[in-house]
Amino acid sequence: MTGIKPPSEAQRADKIRWHILLALPIATLIALGVHLSIAKEEPAAQTKSYTIFLGAVLALSLLASVLQFAWVGFRRWLDHMNPLFAASVMLLCVWETITTGFRWLPMPYFPGPAGVLQSMIDDRKLLLDCTWNSLILLISGYVLGVIVGVIAGICI
């Protein structure tokens, strides 16, 4: 034996893997490029809000790439989560290409991600109100179930 030990699991996890680290920024740059090239004929409000969204994702991914140098636990988390985030951004890119770019799906029924984001921004008050009411129903159902279960358990 030469006396060289293979790296342990902790040493492998602490090593920077550039292809995983840069997956999300590269995927976001690709999605932003596709969006800017496809969305020239779309309404300006939709294009602007989705461009801001992709820019924010790019900025956060670059910040995360820098932050992982100082925080080993964050680097390990990014090592697992960055491919998932990059795949999500690429899925948005494919969705936009199919709906907005090639127009394979009819527009009123299948809007692109920019249209969905703009609808969420426009209807945010209604969405928050509906979410709040659904949360109240969920919690009240859970509380009622616990009360009935405790009473039934005591009676048994």
PDB file of C-alpha atoms in Angstrom:
ATOM      1  CA  MET A   1       0.000   0.000   0.000  1.00  0.00           C
ATOM      2  CA  THR A   2       1.137   3.512  -0.732  1.00  0.00           C
ATOM      3  CA  GLY A   3      -0.408   5.040   2.378  1.00  0.00           C
ATOM      4  CA  ILE A   4      -2.827   7.274   0.438  1.00  0.00           C
ATOM      5  CA  LYS A   5      -6.298   7.132   1.927  1.00  0.00           C
ATOM      6  CA  PRO A   6      -9.393   7.785  -0.167  1.00  0.00           C
ATOM      7  CA  PRO A   7     -11.288  10.941   0.826  1.00  0.00           C
ATOM      8  CA  SER A   8     -13.954  10.497   3.438  1.00  0.00           C
ATOM      9  CA  GLU A   9     -17.636  11.300   2.854  1.00  0.00           C
ATOM     10  CA  ALA A  10     -17.320  14.619   4.715  1.00  0.00           C
ATOM     11  CA  GLN A  11     -14.313  15.646   2.609  1.00  0.00           C
ATOM     12  CA  ARG A  12     -16.164  14.799  -0.605  1.00  0.00           C
ATOM     13  CA  ALA A  13     -19.211  16.803   0.537  1.00  0.00           C
ATOM     14  CA  ASP A  14     -17.046  19.827   1.369  1.00  0.00           C
ATOM     15  CA  LYS A  15     -15.410  19.857  -2.063  1.00  0.00           C
ATOM     16  CA  ILE A  16     -16.874  22.353  -4.506  1.00  0.00           C
ATOM     17  CA  ARG A  17     -18.432  20.748  -7.550  1.00  0.00           C
ATOM     18  CA  TRP A  18     -18.592  23.524 -10.127  1.00  0.00           C
ATOM     19  CA  HIS A  19     -20.996  21.779 -12.499  1.00  0.00           C
ATOM     20  CA  ILE A  20     -23.587  21.603  -9.726  1.00  0.00           C
ATOM     21  CA  LEU A  21     -22.786  25.037  -8.322  1.00  0.00           C
ATOM     22  CA  LEU A  22     -23.253  26.751 -11.689  1.00  0.00           C
ATOM     23  CA  ALA A  23     -26.261  24.712 -12.839  1.00  0.00           C
ATOM     24  CA  LEU A  24     -28.887  27.166 -11.581  1.00  0.00           C
ATOM     25  CA  PRO A  25     -27.241  30.391 -12.823  1.00  0.00           C
ATOM     26  CA  ILE A  26     -26.641  28.844 -16.252  1.00  0.00           C
ATOM     27  CA  ALA A  27     -30.196  27.482 -16.442  1.00  0.00           C
ATOM     28  CA  THR A  28     -31.557  30.893 -15.455  1.00  0.00           C
ATOM     29  CA  LEU A  29     -29.438  32.652 -18.062  1.00  0.00           C
ATOM     30  CA  ILE A  30     -30.721  30.240 -20.705  1.00  0.00           C
ATOM     31  CA  ALA A  31     -34.341  30.789 -19.596  1.00  0.00           C
ATOM     32  CA  LEU A  32     -33.839  34.565 -19.580  1.00  0.00           C
ATOM     33  CA  GLY A  33     -32.333  34.476 -23.063  1.00  0.00           C
ATOM     34  CA  VAL A  34     -35.173  32.327 -24.389  1.00  0.00           C
ATOM     35  CA  HIS A  35     -37.721  34.599 -22.733  1.00  0.00           C
ATOM     36  CA  LEU A  36     -36.218  37.785 -24.152  1.00  0.00           C
ATOM     37  CA  SER A  37     -36.030  36.293 -27.648  1.00  0.00           C
ATOM     38  CA  ILE A  38     -39.545  34.791 -27.619  1.00  0.00           C
ATOM     39  CA  ALA A  39     -41.580  37.404 -25.769  1.00  0.00           C
ATOM     40  CA  LYS A  40     -41.130  40.312 -28.187  1.00  0.00           C
ATOM     41  CA  GLU A  41     -44.740  40.011 -29.378  1.00  0.00           C
ATOM     42  CA  GLU A  42     -46.261  39.586 -25.906  1.00  0.00           C
ATOM     43  CA  PRO A  43     -47.800  42.356 -23.753  1.00  0.00           C
ATOM     44  CA  ALA A  44     -45.194  44.535 -22.064  1.00  0.00           C
ATOM     45  CA  ALA A  45     -46.581  44.019 -18.543  1.00  0.00           C
ATOM     46  CA  GLN A  46     -46.255  40.233 -18.777  1.00  0.00           C
ATOM     47  CA  THR A  47     -42.791  40.443 -20.248  1.00  0.00           C
ATOM     48  CA  LYS A  48     -41.563  42.929 -17.659  1.00  0.00           C
ATOM     49  CA  SER A  49     -42.812  41.017 -14.601  1.00  0.00           C
ATOM     50  CA  TYR A  50     -41.430  37.689 -15.832  1.00  0.00           C
ATOM     51  CA  THR A  51     -38.102  39.282 -16.736  1.00  0.00           C
ATOM     52  CA  ILE A  52     -37.902  40.730 -13.221  1.00  0.00           C
ATOM     53  CA  PHE A  53     -38.749  37.295 -11.795  1.00  0.00           C
ATOM     54  CA  LEU A  54     -36.007  35.568 -13.803  1.00  0.00           C
ATOM     55  CA  GLY A  55     -33.568  38.364 -12.908  1.00  0.00           C
ATOM     56  CA  ALA A  56     -34.346  37.858  -9.227  1.00  0.00           C
ATOM     57  CA  VAL A  57     -33.798  34.101  -9.568  1.00  0.00           C
ATOM     58  CA  LEU A  58     -30.470  34.796 -11.282  1.00  0.00           C
ATOM     59  CA  ALA A  59     -29.398  37.255  -8.577  1.00  0.00           C
ATOM     60  CA  LEU A  60     -30.349  34.839  -5.783  1.00  0.00           C
ATOM     61  CA  SER A  61     -28.541  31.972  -7.480  1.00  0.00           C
ATOM     62  CA  LEU A  62     -25.385  34.057  -7.851  1.00  0.00           C
ATOM     63  CA  LEU A  63     -25.666  35.172  -4.218  1.00  0.00           C
ATOM     64  CA  ALA A  64     -26.063  31.530  -3.170  1.00  0.00           C
ATOM     65  CA  SER A  65     -23.017  30.615  -5.251  1.00  0.00           C
ATOM     66  CA  VAL A  66     -20.933  33.196  -3.417  1.00  0.00           C
ATOM     67  CA  LEU A  67     -22.417  32.418   0.003  1.00  0.00           C
ATOM     68  CA  GLN A  68     -21.589  28.725  -0.227  1.00  0.00           C
ATOM     69  CA  PHE A  69     -17.855  29.512  -0.028  1.00  0.00           C
ATOM     70  CA  ALA A  70     -18.278  30.784   3.532  1.00  0.00           C
ATOM     71  CA  TRP A  71     -20.836  28.243   4.752  1.00  0.00           C
ATOM     72  CA  VAL A  72     -20.114  24.550   4.382  1.00  0.00           C
ATOM     73  CA  GLY A  73     -23.609  23.449   5.462  1.00  0.00           C
ATOM     74  CA  PHE A  74     -25.141  25.682   2.812  1.00  0.00           C
ATOM     75  CA  ARG A  75     -22.752  24.191   0.243  1.00  0.00           C
ATOM     76  CA  ARG A  76     -23.974  20.704   1.108  1.00  0.00           C
ATOM     77  CA  TRP A  77     -27.597  21.848   0.803  1.00  0.00           C
ATOM     78  CA  LEU A  78     -26.879  23.512  -2.548  1.00  0.00           C
ATOM     79  CA  ASP A  79     -25.136  20.365  -3.714  1.00  0.00           C
ATOM     80  CA  HIS A  80     -28.443  18.515  -3.326  1.00  0.00           C
ATOM     81  CA  MET A  81     -30.914  21.258  -4.268  1.00  0.00           C
ATOM     82  CA  ASN A  82     -29.240  23.140  -7.138  1.00  0.00           C
ATOM     83  CA  PRO A  83     -29.986  20.452  -9.761  1.00  0.00           C
ATOM     84  CA  LEU A  84     -33.643  20.439  -8.708  1.00  0.00           C
ATOM     85  CA  PHE A  85     -33.877  24.240  -8.943  1.00  0.00           C
ATOM     86  CA  ALA A  86     -32.086  24.225 -12.297  1.00  0.00           C
ATOM     87  CA  ALA A  87     -34.476  21.588 -13.634  1.00  0.00           C
ATOM     88  CA  SER A  88     -37.424  23.702 -12.450  1.00  0.00           C
ATOM     89  CA  VAL A  89     -36.119  26.762 -14.273  1.00  0.00           C
ATOM     90  CA  MET A  90     -35.518  24.710 -17.410  1.00  0.00           C
ATOM     91  CA  LEU A  91     -39.069  23.344 -17.133  1.00  0.00           C
ATOM     92  CA  LEU A  92     -40.314  26.955 -17.102  1.00  0.00           C
ATOM     93  CA  CYS A  93     -38.195  27.567 -20.199  1.00  0.00           C
ATOM     94  CA  VAL A  94     -39.681  24.564 -22.009  1.00  0.00           C
ATOM     95  CA  TRP A  95     -43.181  25.644 -20.966  1.00  0.00           C
ATOM     96  CA  GLU A  96     -42.610  29.117 -22.358  1.00  0.00           C
ATOM     97  CA  THR A  97     -41.135  27.737 -25.562  1.00  0.00           C
ATOM     98  CA  ILE A  98     -44.119  25.445 -26.150  1.00  0.00           C
ATOM     99  CA  THR A  99     -46.832  27.979 -25.290  1.00  0.00           C
ATOM    100  CA  THR A 100     -45.404  31.383 -26.226  1.00  0.00           C
ATOM    101  CA  GLY A 101     -42.727  30.479 -28.737  1.00  0.00           C
ATOM    102  CA  PHE A 102     -44.137  27.719 -30.921  1.00  0.00           C
ATOM    103  CA  ARG A 103     -47.801  28.335 -29.945  1.00  0.00           C
ATOM    104  CA  TRP A 104     -48.491  24.602 -30.020  1.00  0.00           C
ATOM    105  CA  LEU A 105     -51.189  24.995 -27.358  1.00  0.00           C
ATOM    106  CA  PRO A 106     -54.156  27.395 -27.727  1.00  0.00           C
ATOM    107  CA  MET A 107     -53.583  30.652 -25.860  1.00  0.00           C
ATOM    108  CA  PRO A 108     -56.714  31.165 -23.763  1.00  0.00           C
ATOM    109  CA  TYR A 109     -56.416  27.685 -22.288  1.00  0.00           C
ATOM    110  CA  PHE A 110     -52.641  27.328 -21.948  1.00  0.00           C
ATOM    111  CA  PRO A 111     -50.919  30.634 -21.115  1.00  0.00           C
ATOM    112  CA  GLY A 112     -47.177  30.830 -20.782  1.00  0.00           C
ATOM    113  CA  PRO A 113     -45.427  31.327 -17.445  1.00  0.00           C
ATOM    114  CA  ALA A 114     -45.311  35.096 -17.997  1.00  0.00           C
ATOM    115  CA  GLY A 115     -49.097  35.191 -18.354  1.00  0.00           C
ATOM    116  CA  VAL A 116     -49.626  33.048 -15.271  1.00  0.00           C
ATOM    117  CA  LEU A 117     -47.268  35.233 -13.224  1.00  0.00           C
ATOM    118  CA  GLN A 118     -49.037  38.385 -14.402  1.00  0.00           C
ATOM    119  CA  SER A 119     -52.422  36.882 -13.502  1.00  0.00           C
ATOM    120  CA  MET A 120     -51.118  36.033 -10.042  1.00  0.00           C
ATOM    121  CA  ILE A 121     -49.884  39.609  -9.624  1.00  0.00           C
ATOM    122  CA  ASP A 122     -53.163  41.100 -10.866  1.00  0.00           C
ATOM    123  CA  ASP A 123     -55.342  38.803  -8.731  1.00  0.00           C
ATOM    124  CA  ARG A 124     -53.121  38.715  -5.644  1.00  0.00           C
ATOM    125  CA  LYS A 125     -55.815  40.134  -3.327  1.00  0.00           C
ATOM    126  CA  LEU A 126     -58.334  37.480  -4.369  1.00  0.00           C
ATOM    127  CA  LEU A 127     -55.702  34.723  -4.171  1.00  0.00           C
ATOM    128  CA  LEU A 128     -54.625  35.780  -0.672  1.00  0.00           C
ATOM    129  CA  ASP A 129     -58.249  35.992   0.471  1.00  0.00           C
ATOM    130  CA  CYS A 130     -59.036  32.518  -0.889  1.00  0.00           C
ATOM    131  CA  THR A 131     -55.833  31.107   0.622  1.00  0.00           C
ATOM    132  CA  TRP A 132     -56.708  32.600   4.014  1.00  0.00           C
ATOM    133  CA  ASN A 133     -60.244  31.151   3.918  1.00  0.00           C
ATOM    134  CA  SER A 134     -58.899  27.731   2.892  1.00  0.00           C
ATOM    135  CA  LEU A 135     -56.387  27.842   5.740  1.00  0.00           C
ATOM    136  CA  ILE A 136     -59.162  28.657   8.213  1.00  0.00           C
ATOM    137  CA  LEU A 137     -61.217  25.707   6.905  1.00  0.00           C
ATOM    138  CA  LEU A 138     -58.210  23.395   7.125  1.00  0.00           C
ATOM    139  CA  ILE A 139     -57.335  24.392  10.691  1.00  0.00           C
ATOM    140  CA  SER A 140     -60.947  24.268  11.880  1.00  0.00           C
ATOM    141  CA  GLY A 141     -61.376  20.800  10.348  1.00  0.00           C
ATOM    142  CA  TYR A 142     -58.180  19.616  12.007  1.00  0.00           C
ATOM    143  CA  VAL A 143     -59.225  21.034  15.398  1.00  0.00           C
ATOM    144  CA  LEU A 144     -62.697  19.511  15.080  1.00  0.00           C
ATOM    145  CA  GLY A 145     -61.144  16.147  14.178  1.00  0.00           C
ATOM    146  CA  VAL A 146     -58.825  16.284  17.194  1.00  0.00           C
ATOM    147  CA  ILE A 147     -61.704  17.148  19.521  1.00  0.00           C
ATOM    148  CA  VAL A 148     -63.892  14.318  18.189  1.00  0.00           C
ATOM    149  CA  GLY A 149     -60.949  11.909  18.307  1.00  0.00           C
ATOM    150  CA  VAL A 150     -60.068  12.774  21.898  1.00  0.00           C
ATOM    151  CA  ILE A 151     -63.694  12.444  22.999  1.00  0.00           C
ATOM    152  CA  ALA A 152     -64.072   9.115  21.159  1.00  0.00           C
ATOM    153  CA  GLY A 153     -60.787   7.905  22.639  1.00  0.00           C
ATOM    154  CA  ILE A 154     -61.873   8.791  26.160  1.00  0.00           C
ATOM    155  CA  CYS A 155     -65.249   7.104  25.650  1.00  0.00           C
ATOM    156  CA  ILE A 156     -63.639   3.906  24.396  1.00  0.00           C
TER     157      ILE A 156
END
